[in-house]
Coordinates of C-alpha atoms in Angstrom, one line a residue:
M10 CA -108.1 30.9 167.8
V11 CA -105.3 32.2 166.9
P12 CA -105.2 35.9 166.9
L13 CA -105.2 38.9 164.2
S14 CA -101.9 40.0 165.1
E15 CA -100.4 36.5 164.6
T16 CA -102.1 36.1 161.5
M17 CA -100.8 39.5 160.3
A18 CA -97.4 38.7 161.2
T19 CA -97.5 35.9 158.2
F20 CA -97.1 39.1 155.9
Y21 CA -94.6 40.2 157.7
H22 CA -92.4 37.3 157.7
A23 CA -93.6 36.7 153.9
I24 CA -91.1 39.4 153.0
T25 CA -87.4 37.5 152.9
L26 CA -88.7 34.5 150.5
D27 CA -91.2 36.9 148.8
L28 CA -87.6 39.3 147.9
S29 CA -85.4 36.3 146.9
M30 CA -88.0 35.0 144.5
T31 CA -88.4 38.4 142.9
A32 CA -84.8 38.8 142.5
Y33 CA -84.8 35.6 140.3
L34 CA -87.8 37.1 138.1
A35 CA -86.1 40.0 137.9
L36 CA -82.0 38.7 136.6
V37 CA -83.8 38.7 132.9
P38 CA -84.7 41.9 132.9
L39 CA -82.1 43.2 134.8
L40 CA -79.6 41.6 132.3
G41 CA -81.0 43.8 129.8
Y42 CA -81.0 46.9 131.3
I43 CA -77.4 46.4 132.6
Y44 CA -76.6 45.0 128.5
W45 CA -78.1 48.5 127.4
F46 CA -76.9 50.6 130.3
L47 CA -73.1 50.1 129.1
S48 CA -74.0 50.4 125.5
G49 CA -75.0 54.1 126.0
R50 CA -78.4 53.5 124.0
K51 CA -80.9 56.6 125.0
V52 CA -83.8 54.5 124.4
V53 CA -84.8 51.3 124.9
E54 CA -89.0 49.8 123.9
L55 CA -89.9 48.2 127.2
K56 CA -92.6 46.4 125.1
W57 CA -90.9 42.6 125.6
L58 CA -90.9 43.0 129.8
S59 CA -95.0 43.3 129.2
I60 CA -95.2 40.2 127.4
Y61 CA -92.9 39.0 130.1
N62 CA -95.2 40.4 133.0
I63 CA -97.7 38.4 130.8
V64 CA -96.5 35.3 131.7
L65 CA -95.7 35.5 134.5
I66 CA -99.0 36.7 135.3
V67 CA -100.4 33.5 133.8
L68 CA -98.6 30.8 135.1
F69 CA -98.2 31.8 139.1
S70 CA -101.8 33.1 139.2
I71 CA -102.4 29.6 137.7
I72 CA -100.3 27.8 140.6
S73 CA -101.7 30.1 143.2
V74 CA -105.0 28.6 142.5
I75 CA -103.3 25.8 142.2
N76 CA -101.3 25.6 145.5
F77 CA -105.3 26.3 147.2
N78 CA -106.1 23.2 147.0
I79 CA -103.6 21.4 146.9
Y80 CA -103.1 22.6 150.3
R81 CA -106.2 21.6 151.1
E82 CA -106.6 18.1 150.0
W83 CA -102.7 17.3 150.5
G84 CA -102.4 20.1 154.0
S85 CA -98.5 20.8 152.2
K86 CA -97.6 23.1 149.5
V87 CA -97.5 22.5 145.5
N88 CA -94.0 21.3 144.7
A89 CA -92.2 19.2 142.3
K90 CA -94.2 15.6 143.5
A91 CA -97.5 17.7 142.4
I92 CA -96.7 19.1 139.2
G93 CA -95.5 15.1 138.0
F94 CA -98.3 13.7 139.2
A95 CA -100.4 15.6 137.0
I96 CA -98.2 15.1 134.5
S97 CA -98.1 11.6 134.4
T98 CA -100.6 10.3 135.6
P99 CA -103.7 13.2 135.0
N100 CA -106.8 11.1 134.6
E101 CA -105.6 10.1 138.7
A102 CA -105.2 14.1 139.3
L103 CA -108.3 15.3 137.9
A104 CA -109.7 11.8 140.3
S105 CA -108.4 13.6 143.0
S106 CA -108.8 16.8 142.3
A107 CA -112.5 16.2 141.6
S108 CA -113.9 17.2 145.2
S109 CA -111.9 20.9 145.2
P110 CA -114.6 24.4 144.6
I111 CA -114.0 24.8 140.7
G112 CA -116.1 27.7 140.4
L113 CA -114.3 29.8 143.1
S114 CA -110.8 28.2 142.3
L115 CA -112.3 29.9 138.1
A116 CA -113.3 33.0 140.1
L117 CA -109.9 33.4 141.7
L118 CA -107.9 33.1 138.9
I119 CA -109.2 35.3 137.4
L120 CA -109.3 37.9 139.6
L121 CA -105.7 37.1 140.7
I122 CA -104.8 37.5 136.4
A123 CA -107.5 40.6 136.0
L124 CA -105.6 42.6 138.7
S125 CA -102.0 41.8 138.5
L126 CA -102.3 42.4 135.0
F127 CA -104.5 46.1 135.8
M128 CA -101.3 47.0 138.1
Q129 CA -98.5 45.7 134.9
R130 CA -100.4 48.0 132.9
W131 CA -99.7 51.1 135.4
V132 CA -96.8 50.7 137.2
V133 CA -94.7 48.8 134.4
S134 CA -92.8 51.4 131.8
R135 CA -93.7 50.5 128.1
K136 CA -90.0 52.2 127.4
I137 CA -86.5 53.9 129.4
T138 CA -84.7 56.7 128.8
F139 CA -81.0 57.0 129.7
G140 CA -78.7 60.4 130.5
T141 CA -75.9 60.7 129.3
N142 CA -73.1 59.6 132.2
P143 CA -69.0 58.9 132.3
V144 CA -68.4 55.2 131.9
W145 CA -67.4 54.1 135.4
L146 CA -70.6 55.5 136.8
R147 CA -72.1 53.2 134.1
A148 CA -70.4 50.3 135.6
A149 CA -70.3 50.9 139.1
V150 CA -74.0 51.2 139.0
A151 CA -74.6 47.7 137.4
L152 CA -72.0 45.9 139.8
L153 CA -74.6 47.2 142.2
L154 CA -77.3 46.2 140.8
I155 CA -76.1 43.0 140.1
A156 CA -74.5 42.6 143.9
L157 CA -78.4 43.6 145.3
S158 CA -79.8 41.1 143.3
F159 CA -77.3 38.3 144.9
L160 CA -78.2 39.8 148.3
L161 CA -81.9 39.5 147.2
I162 CA -81.6 36.0 146.0
R163 CA -79.6 35.3 149.3
G164 CA -81.8 36.3 151.5
G165 CA -79.7 39.2 152.8
L166 CA -75.7 39.3 154.9
R167 CA -77.0 36.9 157.0
G168 CA -74.5 34.1 158.3
S169 CA -76.9 31.6 156.5
P170 CA -78.3 31.1 153.2
I171 CA -82.0 31.2 152.6
T172 CA -84.3 28.7 153.5
Q173 CA -88.1 28.2 154.3
S174 CA -86.9 28.3 158.0
M175 CA -86.8 32.0 157.4
A176 CA -90.3 32.0 157.0
Y177 CA -91.6 30.0 159.6
F178 CA -92.4 31.9 163.1
S179 CA -95.5 30.1 165.3
K180 CA -96.1 27.2 166.2
E181 CA -99.5 27.6 163.7
Q182 CA -97.9 25.6 161.0
L183 CA -101.2 27.2 158.1
L184 CA -98.8 30.7 159.5
N185 CA -96.1 29.4 158.5
Q186 CA -96.6 27.3 155.3
A187 CA -98.5 30.6 154.4
A188 CA -95.4 33.3 154.7
V189 CA -93.2 30.8 152.7
N190 CA -93.3 31.4 148.8
T191 CA -95.0 29.3 146.6
E192 CA -93.3 29.7 143.2
W193 CA -90.1 30.0 145.6
N194 CA -90.5 26.4 147.4
L195 CA -92.5 25.0 144.0
M196 CA -88.4 25.9 142.7
R197 CA -86.6 24.2 145.1
S198 CA -89.0 21.6 144.8
A199 CA -88.5 20.9 141.5
L200 CA -84.4 21.0 141.6
S201 CA -84.4 18.4 144.7
E202 CA -87.2 16.3 143.2
R203 CA -84.7 14.2 141.5
M204 CA -82.8 13.0 144.8
S205 CA -86.2 12.7 147.0
S206 CA -88.0 10.5 143.9
T207 CA -84.8 8.2 143.6
N208 CA -83.5 5.7 145.3
P209 CA -79.6 5.6 144.3
Y210 CA -79.1 2.8 147.4
I211 CA -81.0 -0.6 145.5
Y212 CA -78.7 -3.8 146.7
F213 CA -81.0 -5.9 147.4
D214 CA -85.2 -7.3 146.5
P215 CA -86.5 -4.7 148.5
K216 CA -88.2 -7.4 151.2
K217 CA -85.0 -8.6 151.8
A218 CA -84.0 -5.4 152.8
E219 CA -86.4 -5.0 154.9
Q220 CA -86.0 -8.8 156.4
L221 CA -82.6 -7.8 157.3
V222 CA -83.5 -4.7 158.5
K223 CA -85.9 -6.0 161.0
E224 CA -84.1 -9.0 162.4
L225 CA -81.1 -6.0 163.6
Y226 CA -84.7 -4.5 165.8
V227 CA -86.2 -8.5 167.3
T228 CA -85.4 -8.6 170.7
E229 CA -86.1 -12.0 173.0
K230 CA -87.6 -9.4 175.5
D231 CA -89.3 -6.3 176.0
S232 CA -87.4 -5.1 179.2
T233 CA -85.5 -2.1 180.2
T234 CA -82.9 -0.9 183.3
H235 CA -84.8 1.2 185.2
I236 CA -82.0 4.0 186.1
L237 CA -83.9 6.8 187.5
K238 CA -85.8 8.0 190.4
T239 CA -88.8 8.8 188.8
N240 CA -90.4 8.4 185.6
R241 CA -92.4 12.0 185.1
P242 CA -88.4 14.0 185.5
N243 CA -87.5 17.3 183.9
V244 CA -85.2 16.2 180.7
V245 CA -82.6 18.5 179.6
L246 CA -81.0 17.2 176.5
V247 CA -77.4 19.0 175.3
I248 CA -76.3 18.6 171.7
I249 CA -72.6 19.8 171.9
E250 CA -71.3 21.2 168.4
S251 CA -68.2 19.1 167.8
F252 CA -67.8 17.1 170.7
T253 CA -65.5 14.2 170.1
A254 CA -64.3 11.6 171.9
D255 CA -61.3 11.7 170.8
L256 CA -61.1 15.2 173.0
T257 CA -62.2 13.2 175.9
K258 CA -59.5 11.4 179.2
T259 CA -62.4 9.1 179.1
L260 CA -62.8 8.1 175.7
G261 CA -59.9 9.7 173.6
N262 CA -57.4 10.1 175.9
E263 CA -56.5 12.8 175.8
T264 CA -55.6 15.2 178.9
G265 CA -56.6 18.7 180.2
I266 CA -58.9 19.7 177.4
T267 CA -62.5 18.0 179.0
P268 CA -61.0 18.0 183.0
H269 CA -65.2 18.9 183.8
F270 CA -66.9 16.1 181.4
D271 CA -65.3 13.8 182.2
S272 CA -65.3 13.8 185.8
L273 CA -69.6 13.9 184.9
M274 CA -68.3 10.6 183.0
N275 CA -67.1 8.8 186.8
K276 CA -70.4 10.7 187.8
G277 CA -73.6 9.8 185.5
V278 CA -74.4 7.2 183.9
L279 CA -71.6 6.7 180.0
F280 CA -73.0 5.0 177.1
D281 CA -68.8 4.9 176.2
R282 CA -69.6 3.3 172.3
I283 CA -71.9 5.4 170.5
Y284 CA -71.5 7.0 167.3
A285 CA -73.0 9.5 165.6
S286 CA -75.0 8.6 162.2
G287 CA -73.8 11.5 160.4
N288 CA -70.7 13.8 160.0
R289 CA -72.6 17.6 159.7
T290 CA -74.7 19.0 162.8
D291 CA -78.4 19.0 160.9
K292 CA -77.9 15.4 160.5
G293 CA -77.1 15.2 164.3
L294 CA -79.9 17.4 165.4
I295 CA -82.2 15.6 163.5
A296 CA -80.5 12.0 164.9
S297 CA -81.0 12.8 168.2
L298 CA -84.8 14.2 168.2
A299 CA -86.2 12.9 166.0
G300 CA -84.4 9.2 165.9
F301 CA -83.9 9.0 162.4
P302 CA -80.2 8.5 160.4
T303 CA -78.5 9.3 158.1
L304 CA -78.9 9.3 154.1
G305 CA -75.9 8.9 152.2
A306 CA -75.9 11.8 150.1
G307 CA -78.1 14.6 151.2
S308 CA -79.6 15.6 154.1
I309 CA -83.9 15.6 154.9
V310 CA -83.2 18.9 156.5
K311 CA -83.2 20.2 153.0
W312 CA -87.3 19.2 152.5
P313 CA -89.3 20.6 154.8
E314 CA -92.2 18.7 154.2
K315 CA -90.5 15.3 154.9
L316 CA -89.2 17.1 157.9
Q317 CA -92.6 17.6 159.0
K318 CA -93.8 14.0 158.9
L319 CA -90.6 13.4 161.4
P320 CA -92.0 11.6 165.0
A321 CA -90.1 14.0 167.4
I322 CA -88.9 13.6 171.8
S323 CA -90.3 16.8 172.2
S324 CA -93.6 16.2 170.4
S325 CA -93.9 12.9 172.4
L326 CA -93.9 14.4 175.4
F327 CA -95.5 17.7 175.0
R328 CA -98.1 15.2 174.0
M329 CA -97.8 14.3 177.6
G330 CA -97.6 16.9 179.9
Y331 CA -94.5 18.5 179.0
N332 CA -93.0 22.0 178.5
T333 CA -91.2 22.3 175.7
S334 CA -88.0 24.6 174.8
F335 CA -85.3 24.8 172.2
Y336 CA -81.9 27.0 172.5
Y337 CA -79.2 28.3 169.8
G338 CA -77.5 31.4 170.0
G339 CA -77.1 31.3 165.9
E340 CA -79.6 31.3 163.4
S341 CA -82.3 28.6 163.8
E342 CA -83.0 29.6 159.8
F343 CA -79.6 28.3 159.3
D344 CA -80.2 24.0 157.7
N345 CA -84.3 24.5 158.5
Y346 CA -83.6 23.8 162.2
K347 CA -86.4 26.3 162.1
A348 CA -88.9 23.9 160.5
F349 CA -88.2 21.0 162.2
I350 CA -88.2 23.2 165.7
L351 CA -92.0 24.9 165.1
S352 CA -93.3 22.1 163.9
H353 CA -92.1 19.6 166.3
D354 CA -94.1 21.1 169.5
Y355 CA -91.7 22.9 171.0
Q356 CA -93.7 26.0 172.4
R357 CA -90.2 28.6 172.9
L358 CA -87.1 28.7 170.9
I359 CA -84.9 31.3 171.7
D360 CA -82.0 31.7 169.1
R361 CA -79.8 34.2 167.8
N362 CA -82.4 36.8 167.7
N363 CA -84.1 36.7 171.2
F364 CA -80.2 38.5 172.8
K365 CA -79.1 42.1 173.4
G366 CA -76.6 42.9 171.0
S367 CA -74.5 44.1 173.7
E368 CA -73.8 39.6 174.8
L369 CA -70.4 37.8 173.8
Q370 CA -70.9 36.7 170.3
S371 CA -68.9 34.6 167.4
T372 CA -69.3 34.6 163.9
W373 CA -71.9 32.1 164.8
G374 CA -74.1 33.4 167.5
K375 CA -73.9 33.9 170.9
Y376 CA -71.2 31.8 173.1
D377 CA -72.4 29.1 174.6
E378 CA -71.9 31.1 179.0
V379 CA -74.9 33.0 177.5
V380 CA -77.1 30.5 175.9
F381 CA -76.7 27.9 179.3
D382 CA -77.3 31.5 181.6
R383 CA -80.5 32.5 179.6
Q384 CA -81.6 28.8 179.7
R385 CA -81.2 28.4 183.2
K386 CA -82.7 31.8 184.3
D387 CA -85.7 31.0 182.4
L388 CA -86.3 27.3 183.7
N389 CA -87.1 28.9 187.0
S390 CA -90.1 30.2 186.0
E391 CA -90.9 27.0 183.4
K392 CA -94.1 24.8 184.8
Q393 CA -92.6 21.7 185.6
P394 CA -92.2 18.6 183.9
F395 CA -90.4 20.5 181.4
F396 CA -87.6 19.4 177.9
S397 CA -85.8 21.5 177.3
T398 CA -83.2 21.2 174.4
L399 CA -79.8 23.6 173.8
L400 CA -77.4 23.2 171.0
T401 CA -74.1 24.7 171.4
L402 CA -71.9 26.2 168.5
S403 CA -68.6 28.1 170.1
N404 CA -66.7 24.3 168.9
H405 CA -67.7 25.2 166.2
E406 CA -65.2 27.0 163.6
P407 CA -63.0 28.8 163.2
Y408 CA -62.8 28.2 166.7
T409 CA -63.1 31.6 168.5
L410 CA -63.6 32.3 171.9
P411 CA -64.4 35.7 174.1
G412 CA -61.1 35.3 175.6
K413 CA -57.7 34.1 175.3
G414 CA -57.4 30.4 174.0
K415 CA -56.0 27.7 176.6
F416 CA -54.4 25.9 174.0
G417 CA -53.4 29.2 172.4
N418 CA -53.6 30.2 168.9
G419 CA -51.8 29.0 166.2
D420 CA -53.0 26.5 164.5
N421 CA -56.3 24.9 163.7
V422 CA -55.7 22.0 166.6
A423 CA -54.4 24.2 168.9
K424 CA -57.9 26.5 168.5
F425 CA -60.0 23.4 168.3
K426 CA -58.8 22.4 172.1
S427 CA -59.4 26.0 173.0
T428 CA -63.1 26.4 172.0
A429 CA -63.7 23.1 173.6
Y430 CA -61.7 23.5 176.5
Y431 CA -63.7 26.0 177.3
T432 CA -67.6 25.0 176.7
D433 CA -66.1 22.2 179.1
S434 CA -66.1 25.4 181.3
C435 CA -69.5 26.3 180.4
I436 CA -71.1 22.7 181.0
N437 CA -69.2 23.2 184.5
A438 CA -70.7 26.7 185.2
Y439 CA -74.0 25.3 184.1
L440 CA -74.7 23.0 185.9
N441 CA -73.2 24.6 189.2
N442 CA -75.5 27.0 189.0
A443 CA -78.4 24.8 187.9
K444 CA -77.9 23.1 191.3
K445 CA -79.2 26.3 193.5
E446 CA -82.4 25.9 191.7
N447 CA -85.7 24.1 192.8
W448 CA -85.6 22.3 189.3
Y449 CA -82.5 20.8 189.6
K450 CA -83.4 18.4 191.7
N451 CA -86.3 16.5 189.9
T452 CA -84.1 17.3 186.2
L453 CA -82.6 14.5 183.8
F454 CA -79.9 16.2 181.4
I455 CA -78.7 14.2 178.9
F456 CA -75.2 15.6 176.8
V457 CA -74.1 14.6 173.5
A458 CA -72.5 15.2 170.9
D459 CA -74.2 16.7 166.9
H460 CA -71.2 14.5 165.7
G461 CA -67.6 13.5 165.8
H462 CA -64.7 15.4 164.4
P463 CA -60.8 14.3 162.5
L464 CA -59.7 17.2 165.2
P465 CA -58.1 16.9 167.0
K466 CA -56.1 13.7 166.4
Q467 CA -56.1 14.4 163.0
D468 CA -55.6 10.9 161.8
H469 CA -59.3 9.9 160.8
E470 CA -60.5 9.7 157.2
I471 CA -64.3 10.2 156.7
Y472 CA -65.2 6.6 156.7
S473 CA -63.1 5.9 160.1
P474 CA -65.9 4.1 162.6
Q475 CA -63.4 6.9 165.3
R476 CA -64.5 10.0 163.3
Y477 CA -68.0 9.2 164.9
H478 CA -67.5 7.9 168.2
I479 CA -68.7 10.5 170.8
P480 CA -69.7 10.6 174.3
L481 CA -73.6 9.6 175.1
L482 CA -74.2 10.7 179.2
F483 CA -77.3 10.9 181.8
Y484 CA -76.7 12.6 184.3
G485 CA -78.5 14.5 187.6
D486 CA -79.7 14.3 191.0
V487 CA -82.4 11.7 189.4
I488 CA -80.7 9.0 188.3
K489 CA -80.3 6.0 191.3
E490 CA -77.0 5.6 193.6
E491 CA -76.4 2.1 192.6
F492 CA -76.4 3.3 188.7
I493 CA -74.1 6.7 189.4
G494 CA -70.4 5.9 187.8
K495 CA -71.7 2.9 185.7
K496 CA -70.4 2.0 182.0
F497 CA -72.9 0.4 179.5
S498 CA -70.5 -0.5 176.7
N499 CA -72.7 -2.0 174.1
V500 CA -72.3 -0.5 170.4
G501 CA -75.5 2.2 169.8
S502 CA -75.6 5.3 168.1
Q503 CA -77.7 9.2 168.8
I504 CA -80.3 7.7 166.8
D505 CA -81.2 5.4 169.9
I506 CA -81.7 8.5 172.5
A507 CA -85.6 9.1 172.2
A508 CA -86.5 4.9 172.8
T509 CA -83.6 4.9 175.5
L510 CA -85.3 7.8 177.0
L511 CA -88.4 7.4 176.5
A512 CA -88.6 3.8 177.8
Q513 CA -86.9 5.2 181.1
L514 CA -90.5 7.5 181.4
Q515 CA -91.8 4.6 180.6
I516 CA -94.0 6.4 177.6
P517 CA -94.3 4.3 174.2
S518 CA -92.3 4.9 171.2
P519 CA -93.2 2.9 169.2
E520 CA -93.1 5.9 166.0
F521 CA -89.6 5.7 166.2
V522 CA -88.9 2.7 164.0
W523 CA -84.7 3.6 164.2
S524 CA -84.8 3.8 167.7
K525 CA -83.9 1.0 170.1
N526 CA -83.9 1.0 173.9
L527 CA -79.7 1.7 174.9
L528 CA -80.7 0.3 178.7
N529 CA -82.9 -2.9 177.4
P530 CA -80.1 -5.9 178.7
Y531 CA -81.8 -8.4 175.2
T532 CA -81.1 -4.6 172.6
K533 CA -78.7 -6.1 169.7
P534 CA -75.5 -3.5 169.7
F535 CA -75.6 -2.0 166.5
A536 CA -74.9 1.6 164.8
Y537 CA -74.8 2.9 161.7
F538 CA -73.8 5.9 160.1
S539 CA -73.3 7.6 156.5
W540 CA -71.7 10.1 154.7
D541 CA -71.5 11.3 151.0
N542 CA -72.4 7.3 149.0
G543 CA -70.2 5.7 151.9
T544 CA -71.9 3.2 155.1
A545 CA -70.3 1.9 157.3
F546 CA -71.9 -0.8 159.8
M547 CA -70.6 -2.1 163.0
D548 CA -71.4 -4.0 166.2
N549 CA -69.2 -4.7 169.6
T550 CA -67.2 -7.8 167.6
Q551 CA -66.5 -6.6 164.1
Y552 CA -67.1 -2.7 161.5
V553 CA -67.1 -2.4 157.8
T554 CA -66.8 0.7 156.0
F555 CA -68.6 -0.1 152.5
D556 CA -67.6 2.6 149.1
N557 CA -71.1 3.1 147.5
V558 CA -68.9 4.4 144.3
G559 CA -66.2 2.7 144.0
K560 CA -68.0 -0.7 145.1
M561 CA -65.5 -1.9 147.8
I562 CA -65.1 -2.0 152.0
L563 CA -63.0 1.1 152.5
E564 CA -62.3 -0.5 156.3
N565 CA -62.8 -4.2 157.5
S566 CA -61.7 -4.4 161.4
N567 CA -61.9 -8.4 161.0
P568 CA -61.3 -9.0 157.2
K569 CA -60.6 -13.1 158.4
D570 CA -63.7 -13.8 159.3
K571 CA -65.1 -13.8 156.0
A572 CA -68.8 -15.2 156.8
K573 CA -69.8 -12.2 159.2
T574 CA -67.8 -9.6 156.8
D575 CA -70.5 -10.2 154.5
Q576 CA -73.0 -10.4 157.0
Q577 CA -72.5 -6.4 158.6
L578 CA -72.0 -5.0 154.6
D579 CA -75.6 -6.7 153.7
H580 CA -77.0 -4.6 157.2
A581 CA -74.9 -1.7 155.9
K582 CA -76.5 -1.9 152.4
S583 CA -80.0 -2.9 153.4
Y584 CA -79.9 -0.2 156.4
L585 CA -78.9 2.8 153.7
Q586 CA -82.0 1.2 151.5
K587 CA -84.3 0.7 153.8
V588 CA -83.5 4.3 155.1
Y589 CA -83.7 6.2 152.3
Q590 CA -86.5 4.4 150.7
Q591 CA -88.3 5.9 153.9
F592 CA -87.7 9.1 152.5
I593 CA -88.3 9.2 149.9
E594 CA -91.9 8.2 151.3
L595 CA -92.3 10.3 153.8

């Protein structure tokens, strides 16, 4: 039973998207108002505005009633897919809606239109009378109105522009969906429908593409090297902003930037040939937590209705009795992180809004030391076993710090190295303090980067595999003594974290179809990554990167082996084709 207070909170959390949609609709009358205001007219008749409002009232009332029935049937709000379905196949659409309560729907439609027309009649003016004002004042008012409209459309002055996530606030998805403005959601869906309905990466017959991908996941034996002392440890997953392998001495031959993390890599289980699936945090987050690869162009986070259909480590562990939490010092609404978090069984979300204003913060949000400390203290009262995710942010541009940087502020390279050094020190302090807590000895810590970075070496193009090379470390007292300091050097990816972790916990993971168990000796070693209109595939012996626009190979580590090159290229193409097709079908 949802508390009444939480139900009423839906109206509060809906305000931002409602105002944004209102500002969009007000643009036409606003531009007319500004024109007449600046032209010096004294009186303007507004009969046309009543017609404009009546059209919107009827249209939006119909959309609202359709939305009631669409949600009841599909479990999602009305979107471009539903409208397209009704236009392209009207007979099927009518058949699909046969179970809808027609009488109730018509009654609601009439009621919405009648009430709205009544309000429109008494609220909207029939004419506007302008006073005599100097030109500079009229120009200032016009600029102010335009700026206010822009802010409302954008969602305010916060760092991230408006997304559906701004309306999300509850573990109850019905309330989150209710808080999302129906017309705003439909507009966003219509603008992005083309990308989500047509696969731009068709290289092979679908059956051939499916077979090529399927072969990659065939294993001779379903086996696991068990590295843990227990199959029910607490799990803390730390996703580190821009923590490329090039920052470390162990993987990138850089001295002095990450001394503590380099030390940890010799005390845990290191996977030293792991590659990020993409080049941005939203892609790395979904790859790490949901085991879902990148799409080449765009990101699945832009489609919350698709996003919520993905599996997640948090959901798998929640079903097994784990208590779940997510910590981030920034705005969780950014790139719809919040939509993913609240739809995948994270019971507690702590973000920028949950910290005191006096605590250290940068442009992006609270500094890493503040977030690490908050998580550690909260876990002291968390019932075990728990699964807690922490996403850092201090190593994000513009690379600001609470104090003087270790490598100075001369250029972005120095700043980047300084923030990485700072995050490294935060991780060290966090673990040293955690060792004093009673939950530490039964906790597996997993450290992984969200993505790689061209800095600090500045010699990796967007298609270069080294740009995607990241550390993946399992660490903690729950690791068996014989595996401490061990390195696994088969090529793998972020998306493999899900299957690898769940296999250690002896939890089945068939829903993670793209994730493979890195600790199965019979798993085929490979990694895939993509960027805008490009894709790459690699294994232990060779990598090939491919530009889809120019239809050309950009890098090939062994061009002399033509047969293997063709095989790698076929794998890269079929993988991207199959991933994108699944995205469309979600």
